[in-house]
Amino acid sequence: MLTALLIVFPLLAAFLVFLAKGNGARNLAMAASVVEFIISLGALYQFKHNPDSALLKFDCVWVQSLGIHFSVAIDGLSILMVLLTTFLVPLIILTSYSNTYRNVQNFYGLILVMQMALIGVFVANDGFLFYVFWELALIPIYFICLTWGGENRGAITFKFFVYTLFGSLFMLVGFIYLYNHTNINGAHSWAIQDLYNAGKSLNAHQQGILFWLIFIAFAIKMPIFPFHTWQPDTYVNAPTQGTMLLSGIMLKMGTFGVIKWLLPIVPLGLEQWGGTAIGLSVIGIVYASCIAIVQKDFKRLIAYSSIAHVGLISAGILAANQQGIQGALMQMLSHGVNVVGLFFIADILFLHTGTREINQLGGIRSMNGNFAVLFLIIVLGSVALPLTNGFVGEFLLINGVYQFSAVIAAFAGLTIILGAVYMLRSYQTIMLGERRDSNIVFGPLANTDKAVLIIICAVIIAFGVYPKPLNDIAEEATKVVLMSIK
Amino acid sequence: MKGLFIISGLGILAMLAEIFKFKKLLLPIVLLGIVAAYAFNYFEWSKGLSMPYFDNMISFDKPAIAFSGIILATAFFWFILANDYFEEESNLVDHFALVLFALVGALMLTAFTNMTTLFLGIEIMSIPMYVLAASKKGDMRSNEAGFKYLIMGSFASAFLLFGIALIYGASGSFDIMAIRQYISTQGAEMPMFFYVGVVMMLVAMCFKVSAAPFHFWAPDVYEGSPTLITALMSTVVKTAAFAAFMRLFLVGFGEISGLWTGILAVVVALSLIIANFSAAMQNSVKRMLAYSSISHAGFMLMVIMANVRSNISLDAIIYYSLAYSIGSITSFGILYSVTKKGNETISAFNGLGKRNPFLGVCMTIAMLSLAGIPITAGFFAKYFVFTTVMGTQYQWLLLLAVITSAVGAYYYLKIIIAMYFKDQEEEAPVAMEGANKVVIILTTALTLIIGIAPGMVAEMFAF
């Protein structure tokens, strides 16, 4: 019931927000997302104390003749992702308080619809339902980018939409193929467990094909080299909140999908092609890091750094061992928080100074010391300094990849070094030294902005110092996943 | 059967309206008549009274009831949309009568059980459409459309007739059940010209449903005809042609499916490729929708081809026709209001999201449905196609379908982008009449409802 509520509540709230006017819409959306966060905390409480609780499951028939159920449940994997979503959405809404958008009610309504679809993706326990939510998540973000995006948004969102749709359709074909191989008393079924069994009953060749059919959708969403070409432009052109949704949460749909909807279905396919896919991920890490180093636009730099990070996550997942997947889960959480922080920093810089060109900025620390400290913490989090949240995940990830292959781990490890290069260098250029342009002034931060940054920094430090509560969940969840692969 | 009489009666009544001066009352009478026609048909069928009529020439069975339901529902919506179109015309009653007679032909096509009824149905449906296509007398393009449609249509009819004659020559019967019987008893002993006949009929039917490579007439005719007549062509005419196609090939020639499915696979592949890539390059919305209808024809043929004798196939194609028809009615209805000033390129939609947000949202939903995005009807339609084809030897077509679907999304999005991203050239808000608005609301709601509860459609006819 609680799980269904998590999906239905944002949708209902979205309808109210669509009807509201002006700032009322913004406050309503904020309130709704906070309530949603509290509901998800309730789900977490339930999960901690009674993981088999009926409260966490919901199942009703959607289309009888096709065996499609509206079946949702929260397990260890989904609770982490749901928490990430419900935590980030209020923050994302809060970051918009210093901006004014046209047609605010549509903007916030779409964000809530997006939240509904994202949570749906994370809790779906029915292959068809998963696909529907997966596609559904594309529509609100498409309109957010198209309506409130930057200069060249028409062509760019277009590429984004068609690209991801293309991948998804392959996944649909793959799922239908699986569905046709399920056999429950003579009928087909979409239930996740039945799909797992159907996948395992296939021979290695079939699993290999299925691996690519499904993986391509996830690879485009993450994105993994060479499917990443839509990403930098889209991130840069989307409105800040859209970029945050894309990079903070939507990207995790891909990695989450690999863990829950790919690995347990095609273990033999993974054996066959996992190495190739890891290779692509690692190429992406090095390639994106190198491009990030030469970027002049700070927002674009973060976009490329995101490709590098997600490459490591995907390599860890595909290595399919305890450390790899557990690290991936932890890194998905911390990357979500850090990347939202970084994009917010880019937005603040742009709002205050009118530019995102790294070389035009400088000496901002002398104008606003507090901002410099908060920015630094977020930078350190994203370069995975020990005692920040980024460290836990990256450490486990590299460990996991190392078990798979030492050479690949060596390349994957470059992400930390190169990450430090581009992040610290851009921090140095932007914040330290002399002011390059005396016209640029950097006033005090708005209160809401400050609040967002402080919350993000607090999370970075808190989970860097004491990652245990989430790590425990991730560890258990990983064991379950590995069990189903075997 | 009574439904067919009612619609025919309405057609005759429409011609009398001018003489007896009840032009104003005509629309309500027609709407009531359509509802009554369907109600009679449905009750006849549900009570089991729908035995074959006229020496087994026509039979309103399950598929016929389902398809005529789709046709009559779209016709119902269409008449309301066409309300002010008729008012502008001086020969109002002629147009009413022509559309109604085309409808009679369409109903016959859904229910024929004999080759002669098939041919009669096609001609009764097509001849009024030729006239309607050319009904903008002053417009060269409309004249061209009518002319082209007539020539090409007659050409196809000739093929059809020749095919029927050859098949009759071999089997000695016009009855499709008898032909089926003939095929199964004769087996491989059939004369060569029987096969030639089947292929000729296949060509003719592909003309009628405008599948590539027999589609060349469609873009020109769609573009030249008055917008609402184009709407009629792409919904009622298309659905009827498909119903006929399905019945003829699945029932009549189902036993030799090996012969025609191979050819059809090529037709489908060509339709998907040519239509989608051409549509992506169009600037005129009507031409784009014409190509889009060709690509949908490809999808529907894929279902017919893929699953020769199962119920899923029937279910899938009925659902697809419904989803496509209501999506088209919405988009043509909006296109009609938007292009009243004469600009029929995509730029006519510029800024519609601001000029009329309501129409913007409805058009968006229609486009997403035609592109096959959940939770619209178009998604399930596409899903059914994929599942049906998955179990056959034509899996390579699926790959093609996926790629061309992505191309399809490209041109449907073009309209959405024009509505929300491009700035309007003219400030004038787009007006729409109350009655038309109701139609658009209904069709949009239907798109979402059957998109969320696709089981409804199948359950209605208890397949």
CSV table of N, CA and C in Angstrom, one decimal, chain A residues 193 196 200 259-260 263-265 267 478-486:
chain,number,residue,atom,x,y,z
A,193,GLN,N,9.9,-12.3,-11.4
A,193,GLN,CA,10.5,-13.6,-11.1
A,193,GLN,C,10.4,-14.5,-12.3
A,196,TYR,N,12.8,-13.6,-14.8
A,196,TYR,CA,14.2,-14.1,-14.4
A,196,TYR,C,14.3,-15.5,-14.9
A,200,LYS,N,16.8,-17.3,-17.7
A,200,LYS,CA,17.8,-18.3,-17.4
A,200,LYS,C,17.6,-19.6,-18.3
A,259,ILE,N,21.1,-3.5,-12.8
A,259,ILE,CA,21.2,-4.4,-11.6
A,259,ILE,C,20.0,-5.2,-11.5
A,260,LYS,N,18.8,-4.6,-11.7
A,260,LYS,CA,17.6,-5.4,-11.4
A,260,LYS,C,17.0,-6.1,-12.6
A,263,LEU,N,21.1,-8.1,-15.1
A,263,LEU,CA,22.0,-9.2,-14.6
A,263,LEU,C,21.3,-10.5,-14.2
A,264,PRO,N,20.2,-10.4,-13.5
A,264,PRO,CA,19.5,-11.7,-13.1
A,264,PRO,C,18.8,-12.4,-14.3
A,265,ILE,N,18.6,-11.6,-15.4
A,265,ILE,CA,17.9,-12.3,-16.5
A,265,ILE,C,18.8,-13.0,-17.4
A,267,PRO,N,22.4,-14.2,-17.1
A,267,PRO,CA,23.7,-14.4,-16.5
A,267,PRO,C,24.7,-14.9,-17.5
A,478,THR,N,22.7,-6.2,-2.4
A,478,THR,CA,23.7,-6.8,-3.3
A,478,THR,C,23.7,-8.3,-3.2
A,479,LYS,N,23.6,-8.8,-1.9
A,479,LYS,CA,23.6,-10.3,-1.7
A,479,LYS,C,22.4,-10.9,-2.4
A,480,VAL,N,21.2,-10.2,-2.3
A,480,VAL,CA,20.0,-10.7,-3.0
A,480,VAL,C,20.2,-10.8,-4.5
A,481,VAL,N,20.8,-9.7,-5.0
A,481,VAL,CA,21.0,-9.7,-6.5
A,481,VAL,C,22.0,-10.8,-6.9
A,482,LEU,N,23.1,-11.0,-6.1
A,482,LEU,CA,24.1,-12.0,-6.5
A,482,LEU,C,23.5,-13.4,-6.4
A,483,MET,N,22.6,-13.6,-5.4
A,483,MET,CA,21.9,-14.8,-5.3
A,483,MET,C,21.1,-15.1,-6.6
A,484,SER,N,20.4,-14.1,-7.1
A,484,SER,CA,19.5,-14.4,-8.2
A,484,SER,C,20.3,-14.5,-9.5
A,485,ILE,N,21.6,-14.0,-9.5
A,485,ILE,CA,22.4,-14.3,-10.7
A,485,ILE,C,22.9,-15.7,-10.7
A,486,LYS,N,23.2,-16.2,-9.6
A,486,LYS,CA,23.8,-17.6,-9.5
A,486,LYS,C,22.9,-18.6,-10.1
